[in-house]
XYZ file of C-alpha atoms in Angstrom:
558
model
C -63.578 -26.367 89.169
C -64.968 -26.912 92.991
C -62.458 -27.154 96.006
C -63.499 -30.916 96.287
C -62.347 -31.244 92.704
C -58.671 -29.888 93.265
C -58.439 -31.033 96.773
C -55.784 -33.752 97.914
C -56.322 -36.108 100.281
C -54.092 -38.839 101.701
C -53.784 -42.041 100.130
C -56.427 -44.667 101.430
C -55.170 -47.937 102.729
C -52.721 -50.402 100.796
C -53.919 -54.032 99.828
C -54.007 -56.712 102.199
C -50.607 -58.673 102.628
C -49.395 -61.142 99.698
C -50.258 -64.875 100.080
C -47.230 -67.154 100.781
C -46.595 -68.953 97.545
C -47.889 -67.925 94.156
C -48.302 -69.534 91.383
C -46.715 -67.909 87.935
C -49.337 -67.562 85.184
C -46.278 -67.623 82.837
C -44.285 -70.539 83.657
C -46.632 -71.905 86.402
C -43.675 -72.642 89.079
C -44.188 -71.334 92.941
C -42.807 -68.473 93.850
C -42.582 -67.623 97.597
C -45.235 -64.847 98.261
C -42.820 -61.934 99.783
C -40.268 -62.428 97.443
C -42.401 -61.956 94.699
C -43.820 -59.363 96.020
C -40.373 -57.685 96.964
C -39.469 -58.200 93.237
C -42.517 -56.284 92.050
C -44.869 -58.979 91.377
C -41.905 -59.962 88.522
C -41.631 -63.637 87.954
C -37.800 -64.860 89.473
C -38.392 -68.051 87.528
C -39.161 -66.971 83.797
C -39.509 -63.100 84.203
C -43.565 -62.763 83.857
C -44.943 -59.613 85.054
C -47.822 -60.472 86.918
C -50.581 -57.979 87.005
C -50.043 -55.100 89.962
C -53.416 -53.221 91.476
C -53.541 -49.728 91.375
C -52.090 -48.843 94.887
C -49.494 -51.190 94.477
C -48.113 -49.462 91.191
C -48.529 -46.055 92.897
C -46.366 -47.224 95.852
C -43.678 -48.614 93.600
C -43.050 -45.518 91.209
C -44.154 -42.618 93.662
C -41.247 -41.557 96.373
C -42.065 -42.544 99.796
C -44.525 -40.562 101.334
C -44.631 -38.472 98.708
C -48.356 -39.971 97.602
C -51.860 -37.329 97.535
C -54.911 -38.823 96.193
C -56.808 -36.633 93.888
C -60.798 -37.264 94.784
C -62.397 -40.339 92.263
C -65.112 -38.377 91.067
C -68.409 -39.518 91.397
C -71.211 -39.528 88.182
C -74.213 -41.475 87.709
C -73.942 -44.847 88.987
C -76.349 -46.125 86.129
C -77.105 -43.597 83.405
C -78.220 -46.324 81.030
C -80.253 -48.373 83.106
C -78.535 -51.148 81.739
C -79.055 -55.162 83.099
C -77.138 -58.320 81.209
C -77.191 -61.397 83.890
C -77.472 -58.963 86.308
C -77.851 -55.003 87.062
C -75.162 -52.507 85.935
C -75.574 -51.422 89.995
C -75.047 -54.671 91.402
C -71.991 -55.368 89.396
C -70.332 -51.960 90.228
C -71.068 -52.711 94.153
C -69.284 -56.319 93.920
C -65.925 -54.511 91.964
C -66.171 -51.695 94.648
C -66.351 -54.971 97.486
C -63.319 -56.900 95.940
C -61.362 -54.164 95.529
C -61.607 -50.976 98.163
C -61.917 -48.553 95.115
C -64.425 -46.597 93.604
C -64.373 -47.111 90.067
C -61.109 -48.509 87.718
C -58.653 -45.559 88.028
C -56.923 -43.918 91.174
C -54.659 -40.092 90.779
C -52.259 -38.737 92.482
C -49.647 -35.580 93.016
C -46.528 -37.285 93.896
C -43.003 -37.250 93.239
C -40.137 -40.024 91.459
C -36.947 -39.110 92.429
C -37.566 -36.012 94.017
C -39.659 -34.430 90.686
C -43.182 -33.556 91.382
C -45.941 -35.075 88.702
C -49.698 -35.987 88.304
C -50.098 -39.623 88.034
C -53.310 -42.195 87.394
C -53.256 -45.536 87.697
C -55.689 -47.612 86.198
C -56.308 -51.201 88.191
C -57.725 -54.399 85.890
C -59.325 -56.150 88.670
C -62.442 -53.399 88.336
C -64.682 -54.722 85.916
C -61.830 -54.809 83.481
C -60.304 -51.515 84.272
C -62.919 -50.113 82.176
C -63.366 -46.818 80.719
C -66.506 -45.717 82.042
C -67.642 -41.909 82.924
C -66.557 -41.841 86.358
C -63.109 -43.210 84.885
C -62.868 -40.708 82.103
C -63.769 -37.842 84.416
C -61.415 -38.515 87.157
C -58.259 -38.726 84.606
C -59.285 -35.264 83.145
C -59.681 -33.892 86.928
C -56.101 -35.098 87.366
C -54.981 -33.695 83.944
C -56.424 -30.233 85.563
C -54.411 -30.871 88.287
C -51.326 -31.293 85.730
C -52.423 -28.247 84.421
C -52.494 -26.096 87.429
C -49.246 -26.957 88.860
C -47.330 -26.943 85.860
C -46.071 -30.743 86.434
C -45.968 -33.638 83.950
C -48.410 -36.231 83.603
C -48.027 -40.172 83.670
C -50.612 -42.601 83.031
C -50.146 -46.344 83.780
C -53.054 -47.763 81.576
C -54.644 -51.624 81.707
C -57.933 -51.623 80.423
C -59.715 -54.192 77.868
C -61.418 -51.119 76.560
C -64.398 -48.891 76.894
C -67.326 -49.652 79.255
C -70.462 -51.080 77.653
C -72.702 -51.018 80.343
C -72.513 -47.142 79.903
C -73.025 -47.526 76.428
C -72.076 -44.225 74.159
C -71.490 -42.440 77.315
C -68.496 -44.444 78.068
C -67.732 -43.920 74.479
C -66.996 -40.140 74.653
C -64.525 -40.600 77.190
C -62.307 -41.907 74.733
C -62.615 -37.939 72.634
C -63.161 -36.226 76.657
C -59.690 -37.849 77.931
C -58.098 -37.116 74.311
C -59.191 -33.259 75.030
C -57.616 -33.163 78.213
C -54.156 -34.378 76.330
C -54.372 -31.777 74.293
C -54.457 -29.034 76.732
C -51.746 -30.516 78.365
C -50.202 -30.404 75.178
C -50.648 -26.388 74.561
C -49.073 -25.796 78.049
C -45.581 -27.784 76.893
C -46.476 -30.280 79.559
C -44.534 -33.707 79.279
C -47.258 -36.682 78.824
C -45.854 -40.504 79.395
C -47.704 -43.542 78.967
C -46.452 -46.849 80.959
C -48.542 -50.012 79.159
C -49.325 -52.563 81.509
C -50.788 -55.876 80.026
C -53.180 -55.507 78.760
C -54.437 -52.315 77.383
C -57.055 -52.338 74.720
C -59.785 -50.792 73.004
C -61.350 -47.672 74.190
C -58.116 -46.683 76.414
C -55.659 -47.553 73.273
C -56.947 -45.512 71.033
C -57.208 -42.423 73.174
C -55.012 -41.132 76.057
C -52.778 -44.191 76.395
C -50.997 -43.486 72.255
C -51.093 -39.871 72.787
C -49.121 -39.052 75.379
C -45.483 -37.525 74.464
C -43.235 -40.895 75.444
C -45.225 -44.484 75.404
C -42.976 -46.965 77.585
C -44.169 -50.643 77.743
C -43.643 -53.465 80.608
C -42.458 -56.650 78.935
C -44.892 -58.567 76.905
C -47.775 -56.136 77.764
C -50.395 -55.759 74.949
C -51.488 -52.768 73.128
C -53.859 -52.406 70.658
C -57.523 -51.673 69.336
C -59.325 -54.729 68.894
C -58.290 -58.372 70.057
C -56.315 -60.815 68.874
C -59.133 -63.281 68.945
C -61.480 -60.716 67.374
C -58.839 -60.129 64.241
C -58.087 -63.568 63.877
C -62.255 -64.343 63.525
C -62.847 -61.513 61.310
C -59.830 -61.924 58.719
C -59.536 -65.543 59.402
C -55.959 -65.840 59.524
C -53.576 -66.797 61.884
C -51.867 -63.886 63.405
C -47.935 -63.439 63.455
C -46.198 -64.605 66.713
C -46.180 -62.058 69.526
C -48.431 -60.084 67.613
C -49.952 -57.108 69.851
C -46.997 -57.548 72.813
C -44.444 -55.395 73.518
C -41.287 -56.529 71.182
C -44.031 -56.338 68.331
C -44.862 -52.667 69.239
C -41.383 -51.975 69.761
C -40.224 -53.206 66.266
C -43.456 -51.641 64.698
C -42.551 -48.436 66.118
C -45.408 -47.748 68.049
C -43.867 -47.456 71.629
C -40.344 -45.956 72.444
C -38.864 -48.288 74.987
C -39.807 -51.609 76.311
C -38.969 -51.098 80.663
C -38.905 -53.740 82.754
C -40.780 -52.838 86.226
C -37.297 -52.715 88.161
C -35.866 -50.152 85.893
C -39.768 -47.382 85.619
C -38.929 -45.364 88.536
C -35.765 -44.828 87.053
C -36.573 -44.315 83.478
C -39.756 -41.834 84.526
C -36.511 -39.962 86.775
C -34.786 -39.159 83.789
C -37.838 -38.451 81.764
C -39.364 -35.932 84.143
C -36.079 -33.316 84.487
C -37.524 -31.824 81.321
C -39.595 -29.736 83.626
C -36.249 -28.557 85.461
C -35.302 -25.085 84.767
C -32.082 -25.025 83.185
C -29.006 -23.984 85.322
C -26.991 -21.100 84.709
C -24.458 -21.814 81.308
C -21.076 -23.467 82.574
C -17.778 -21.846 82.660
C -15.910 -23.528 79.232
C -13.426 -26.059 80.664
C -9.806 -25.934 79.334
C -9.784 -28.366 76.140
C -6.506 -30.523 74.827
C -5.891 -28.623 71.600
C -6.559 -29.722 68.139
C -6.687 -29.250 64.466
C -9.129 -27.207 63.078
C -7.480 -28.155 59.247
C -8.219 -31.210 57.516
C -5.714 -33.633 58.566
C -4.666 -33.551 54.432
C -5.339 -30.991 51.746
C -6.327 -33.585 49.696
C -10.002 -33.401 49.393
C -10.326 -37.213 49.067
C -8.196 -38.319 52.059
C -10.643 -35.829 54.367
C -13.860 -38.356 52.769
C -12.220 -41.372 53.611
C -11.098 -39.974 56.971
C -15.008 -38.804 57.785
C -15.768 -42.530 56.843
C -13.743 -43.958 58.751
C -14.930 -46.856 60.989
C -13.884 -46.081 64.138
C -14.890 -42.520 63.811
C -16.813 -41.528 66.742
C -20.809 -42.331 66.384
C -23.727 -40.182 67.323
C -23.836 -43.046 70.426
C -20.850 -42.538 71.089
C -20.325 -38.580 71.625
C -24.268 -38.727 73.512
C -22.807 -40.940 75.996
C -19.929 -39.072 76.225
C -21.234 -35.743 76.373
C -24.744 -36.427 77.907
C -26.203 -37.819 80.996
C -29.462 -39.379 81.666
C -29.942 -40.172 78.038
C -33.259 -41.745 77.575
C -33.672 -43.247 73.688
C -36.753 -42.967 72.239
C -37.778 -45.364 69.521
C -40.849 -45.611 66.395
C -42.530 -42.933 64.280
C -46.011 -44.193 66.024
C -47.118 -45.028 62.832
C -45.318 -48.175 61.999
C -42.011 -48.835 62.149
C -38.840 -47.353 63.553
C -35.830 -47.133 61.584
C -32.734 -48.006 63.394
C -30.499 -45.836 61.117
C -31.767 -42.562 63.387
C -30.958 -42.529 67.066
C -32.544 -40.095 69.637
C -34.132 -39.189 72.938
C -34.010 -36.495 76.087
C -30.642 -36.367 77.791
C -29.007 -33.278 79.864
C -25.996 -31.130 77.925
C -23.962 -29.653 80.671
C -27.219 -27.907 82.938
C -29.445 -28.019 79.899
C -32.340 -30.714 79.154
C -32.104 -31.224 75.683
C -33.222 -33.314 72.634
C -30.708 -35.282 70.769
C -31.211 -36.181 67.231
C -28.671 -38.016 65.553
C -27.378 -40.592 62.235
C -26.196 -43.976 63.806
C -23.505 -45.492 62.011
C -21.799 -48.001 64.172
C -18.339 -49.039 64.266
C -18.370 -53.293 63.132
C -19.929 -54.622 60.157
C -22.173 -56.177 61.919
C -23.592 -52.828 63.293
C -23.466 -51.042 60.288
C -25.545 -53.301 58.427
C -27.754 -53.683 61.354
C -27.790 -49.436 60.911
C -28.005 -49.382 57.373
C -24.785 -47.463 57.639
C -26.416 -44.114 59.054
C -29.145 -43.898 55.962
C -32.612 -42.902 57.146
C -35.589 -44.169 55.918
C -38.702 -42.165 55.641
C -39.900 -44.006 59.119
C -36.185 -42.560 60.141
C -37.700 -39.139 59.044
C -40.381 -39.198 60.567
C -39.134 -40.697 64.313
C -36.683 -37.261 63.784
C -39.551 -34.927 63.088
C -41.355 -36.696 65.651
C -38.767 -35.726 68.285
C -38.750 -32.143 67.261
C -42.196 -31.490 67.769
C -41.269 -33.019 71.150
C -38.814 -30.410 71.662
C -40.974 -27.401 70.499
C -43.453 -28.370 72.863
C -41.488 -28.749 76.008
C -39.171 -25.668 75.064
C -36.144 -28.155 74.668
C -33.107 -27.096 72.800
C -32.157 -29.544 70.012
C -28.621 -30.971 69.283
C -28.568 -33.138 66.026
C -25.348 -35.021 64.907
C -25.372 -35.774 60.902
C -23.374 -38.713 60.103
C -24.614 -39.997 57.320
C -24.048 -41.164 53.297
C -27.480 -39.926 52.190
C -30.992 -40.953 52.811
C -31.753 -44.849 51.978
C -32.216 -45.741 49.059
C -34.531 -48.460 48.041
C -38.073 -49.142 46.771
C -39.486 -49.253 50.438
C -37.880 -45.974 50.868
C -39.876 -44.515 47.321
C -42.915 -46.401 48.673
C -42.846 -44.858 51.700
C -42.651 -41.517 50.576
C -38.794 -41.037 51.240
C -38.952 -37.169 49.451
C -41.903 -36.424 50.997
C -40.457 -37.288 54.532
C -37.473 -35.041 53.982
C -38.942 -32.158 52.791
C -41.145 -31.713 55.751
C -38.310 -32.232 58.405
C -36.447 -29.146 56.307
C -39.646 -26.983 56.369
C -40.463 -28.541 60.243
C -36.135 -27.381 61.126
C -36.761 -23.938 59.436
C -39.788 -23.086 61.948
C -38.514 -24.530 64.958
C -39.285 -22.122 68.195
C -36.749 -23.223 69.989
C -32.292 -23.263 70.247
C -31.244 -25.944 67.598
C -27.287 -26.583 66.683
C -26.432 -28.991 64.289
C -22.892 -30.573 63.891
C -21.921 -32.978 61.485
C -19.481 -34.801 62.798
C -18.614 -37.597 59.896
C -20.541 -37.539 56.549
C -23.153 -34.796 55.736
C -24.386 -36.753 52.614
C -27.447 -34.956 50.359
C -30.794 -34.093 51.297
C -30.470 -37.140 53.949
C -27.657 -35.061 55.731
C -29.908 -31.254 55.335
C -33.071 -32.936 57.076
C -31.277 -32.658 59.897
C -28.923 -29.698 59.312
C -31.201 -26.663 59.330
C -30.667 -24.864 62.380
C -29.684 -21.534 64.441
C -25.722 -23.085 64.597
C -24.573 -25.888 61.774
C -20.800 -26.604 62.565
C -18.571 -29.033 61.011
C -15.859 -31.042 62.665
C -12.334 -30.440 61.066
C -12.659 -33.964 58.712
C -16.188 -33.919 58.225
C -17.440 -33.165 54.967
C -20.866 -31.438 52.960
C -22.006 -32.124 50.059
C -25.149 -32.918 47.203
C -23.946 -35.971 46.674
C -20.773 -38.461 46.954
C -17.286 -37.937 44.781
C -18.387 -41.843 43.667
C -21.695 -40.457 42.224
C -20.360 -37.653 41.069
C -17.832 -38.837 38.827
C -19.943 -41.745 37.759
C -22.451 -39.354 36.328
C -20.257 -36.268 34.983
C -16.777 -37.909 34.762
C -17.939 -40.903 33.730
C -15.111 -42.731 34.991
C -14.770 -43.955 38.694
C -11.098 -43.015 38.339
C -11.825 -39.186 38.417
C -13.565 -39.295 41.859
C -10.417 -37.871 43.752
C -10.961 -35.360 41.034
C -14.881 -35.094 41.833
C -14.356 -34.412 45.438
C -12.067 -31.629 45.110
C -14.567 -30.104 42.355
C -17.307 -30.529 45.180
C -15.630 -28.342 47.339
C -17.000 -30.131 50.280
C -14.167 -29.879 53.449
C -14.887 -27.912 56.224
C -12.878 -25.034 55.478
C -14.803 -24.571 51.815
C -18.276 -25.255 53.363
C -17.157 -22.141 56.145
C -16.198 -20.433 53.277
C -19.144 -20.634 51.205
C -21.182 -19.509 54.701
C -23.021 -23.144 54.862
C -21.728 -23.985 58.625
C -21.067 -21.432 61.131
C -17.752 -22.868 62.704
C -15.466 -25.658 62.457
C -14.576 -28.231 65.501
C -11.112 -29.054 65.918
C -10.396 -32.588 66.101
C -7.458 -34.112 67.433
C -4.383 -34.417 65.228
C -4.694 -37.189 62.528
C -8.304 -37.213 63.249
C -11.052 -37.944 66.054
C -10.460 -41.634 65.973
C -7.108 -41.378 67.215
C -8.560 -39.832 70.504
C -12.584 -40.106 70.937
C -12.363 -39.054 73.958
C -10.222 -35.816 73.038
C -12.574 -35.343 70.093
C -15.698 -35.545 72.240
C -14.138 -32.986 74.621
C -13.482 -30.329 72.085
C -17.269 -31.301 70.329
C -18.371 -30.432 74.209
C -16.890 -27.112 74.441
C -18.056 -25.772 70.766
C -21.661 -26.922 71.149
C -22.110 -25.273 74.767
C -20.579 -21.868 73.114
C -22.803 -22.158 70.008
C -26.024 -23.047 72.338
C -25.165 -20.121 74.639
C -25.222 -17.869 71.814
C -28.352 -18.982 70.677
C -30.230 -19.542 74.012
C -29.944 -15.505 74.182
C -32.154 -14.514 71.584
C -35.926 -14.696 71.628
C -38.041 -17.426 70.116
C -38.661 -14.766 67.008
C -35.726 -13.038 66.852
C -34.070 -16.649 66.197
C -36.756 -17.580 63.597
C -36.321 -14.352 62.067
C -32.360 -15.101 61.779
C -32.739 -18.684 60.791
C -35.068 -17.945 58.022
C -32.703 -14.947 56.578
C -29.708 -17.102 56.873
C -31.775 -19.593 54.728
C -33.626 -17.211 52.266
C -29.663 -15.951 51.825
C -27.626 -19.118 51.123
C -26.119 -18.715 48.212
C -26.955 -15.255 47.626
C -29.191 -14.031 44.627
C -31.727 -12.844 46.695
């Protein structure tokens, strides 16, 4: 790499001033010129975003005079010799005229919030935003620059795709910029994606889906081909909203829909996973609690670890976790609701939080499917994990949860498959994991989840391979005989410590943590900052080593 190629320069000059009034594309009302542009180029009237050049997005996520340009670089201006209407050349020198820049894209070292990153932005108004050579070169020299100082990398993409005056050059761009992704990858860098509207083709299907978190402005597009082009070929209509960001959302194929207000904030929170972690915190004095079941009847502790207003995963993240930043979809089409997770900070620590969401109303436990994953569930989880492994992030999972869903979808989806390779994916994780089921740890559904360095158990939570209700259905015979069942189970926390499945139990308050969340969520605190000291201690292999010989052990009759 040549000095000129890791060289930064200062910023070139901002856009000329905004007109007076503007008209919304969206709702088609006047807007007065500096408000709009003091609300980001945001519709007041109907809430359009309206498209943003380059320099402008760089001005509104990067801190103030924080801003280096990394050097465009500079290819052949026509390796094709290609001419539609009129000469590749002479088309390239009118974009360059309109616009002040030299091809599509513009990079930067910068900083949001006081956290240095690498950052392109790609501007529409150049033949498209296009992704030509000079485009696909100038992303991977700011990828190197990623690289080099160790920072994350965010990409705001609009593009309608790859170039075609550059033909198959322009093409391999698309596997060039996917290269440089994966680099970043195999350093544990953090990769986000914002979507602007629209971003298609060539730049979809490469570095705008791979990147670690995808984040999407309102109604921004995504996708391969068209709409117009799908609807010709198949010659259907195509479902409302199809492409825009609510559809990706519920699809699973982006993890948050951010309005431009609320990026600077969102990319804030996202970037501390490239702080160092602070020194462990003293334990703070705790009310006390009840480590026993709150009865010794086996089938009072299930109904008390079902009980609705039992704390949620939700609930102890907020509680216990700033900065929380949920991220949604298994990037392969859907994203069950029944699994909640994201990056948040624990105490000093950035971590990744995995948990079953239950919810505490009807409504929101149908809405949940009353904590039961589906394999798109599974796979959002293991999705997150591999997250974690790469960025070095400790993992904190909260099982709350009957058992995995159970339906034909689920079968058709490959609902066994899904949780047998989050068990095998738990078992190799490099990095500190604690699990800590805090309500119902229900089959195989609960154990995809459960496989870690530390697997407590709150006081009236309880284990097991499958409900009392199932249980004596199928060996009793008789629903009467599940109190029976459940004490034959052996599944309170005090047998499952016993039987050396968890590693401690997590007093609750007395009668049980829905008498006092807050209480409850205090004494959760304190046990999962001792288990993940203990943990954080040991090497990567040493706590592989342990994990697997706790596993290959359980049960004994090795």
């Amino acid at each position: 790499m040549t000095d000129a190629m890791t060289r930064a320069v200062p910023r070139t000059a901002p856009p000329p001033p905004t007109a007076d009034w503007v008209r919304c594309d969206g709702c088609h009302g006047l807007v007065y010129g500096p408000r709009y542009a003091r609300d980001l180029n945001v519709c007041p009237l109907c809430g359009r975003h309206g498209p943003v050049t380059a320099h402008e997005r760089l001005e509104q996520l990067l801190d103030p005079g924080s801003r280096a340009d990394i050097p465009t670089v500079r290819t052949d201006p026509d390796p094709l010799g290609f001419t539609d209407t009129r000469p590749y050349p002479q088309r390239l020198a009118l974009a360059r005229a309109a616009t002040g820049l030299t091809d599509a894209v513009i990079a930067a070292h910068g900083t949001i919030e006081g956290r240095p990153l690498v950052i392109i932005a790609m501007d529409f108004r150049f033949l498209g935003g296009s992704l030509g050579v000079a485009v696909g070169a100038t992303i991977v020299r700011a990828a190197d620059e990623a690289l080099a100082a160790r920072v994350p990398f965010v990409m705001v993409t609009a593009s309608g795709g790859a170039r075609m005056q550059e033909g198959v050059l322009a093409l391999m761009q698309m596997a060039r910029t996917a290269q440089a992704l994966a680099e970043l990858d195999e350093a544990g860098l953090l990769t986000v994606t914002v979507v602007a509207d629209p971003t298609y083709g060539g730049v979809a299907a490469s570095y705008a889906s791979l990147a670690d978190v995808v984040l999407a402005e309102p109604q921004a597009r995504l996708g391969f081909a068209g709409p117009r082009v799908i609807a010709q070929t198949i010659g259907a209509e195509l479902p409302p909203g199809f492409q825009r960001a609510d559809f990706l959302l519920a699809h699973g194929l982006v993890d948050r829909i951010v309005p431009r207000a609320g990026l600077r904030s969102i990319l804030g929170h996202l970037l501390v996973v490239n702080d160092r972690p602070g020194e462990p915190v003293e334990p703070q004095p705790v009310p006390a609690g009840d480590d026993r079941p709150a009865s010794e009847q086996a089938w009072e502790v299930v109904r008390l670890a079902r009980h609705p207003d039992r704390p949620t995963t939700s609930d102890y993240v907020e509680d216990l976790c700033t900065g929380f930043v949920e991220l949604h979809g298994d990037r392969t089409g859907a994203d069950c609701p029944a699994i909640l997770g994201g990056i948040a900070v624990f105490g000093s620590r950035p971590v990744v939080v995995i948990g079953h969401q239950k919810g505490h109303t009807t409504r929101e436990l149908v809405a949940r499917d009353f904590g039961m994953a589906r394999p798109s569930g599974q796979r959002k989880a293991a999705r997150l994990l591999r997250l974690a492994a790469k960025l070095g992030l400790p993992v904190i999972t909260f099982i709350d949860t009957p058992g995995a869903h159970p339906g034909v979808d689920a079968e058709e989806g490959g609902q066994a498959g899904s949780i047998a390779e989050n068990i095998r994916l738990m078992a190799r994780l490099p990095v500190p994991t604690v699990a800590v089921i805090t309500g119902e740890g229900g089959s195989g559904g609960a154990l995809a989840l459960a496989v870690a360095d530390r697997v407590l158990a709150c006081a009236n939570a309880v284990y097991s391979v499958i409900s009392p209700e199932g249980c004596a259905a199928i060996l009793w015979k008789e629903p009467a005989a599940t109190p029976q069942a459940a004490e034959a189970l052996r599944l309170r926390a005090p047998d499952l410590l016993a039987l050396g499945v968890i590693d401690g139990i997590v007093a609750e308050p007395a009668g049980g943590a829905h008498t006092d969340p807050a209480a409850a969520a205090q004494l959760l605190g304190a046990a999962l900052a001792q288990a993940l000291d203990e943990v954080t201690g040991a090497s990567p292999a040493e706590r592989m080593n342990r994990r697997r010989g706790r596993i290959r052990n359980s049960g004994g009759g090795t």
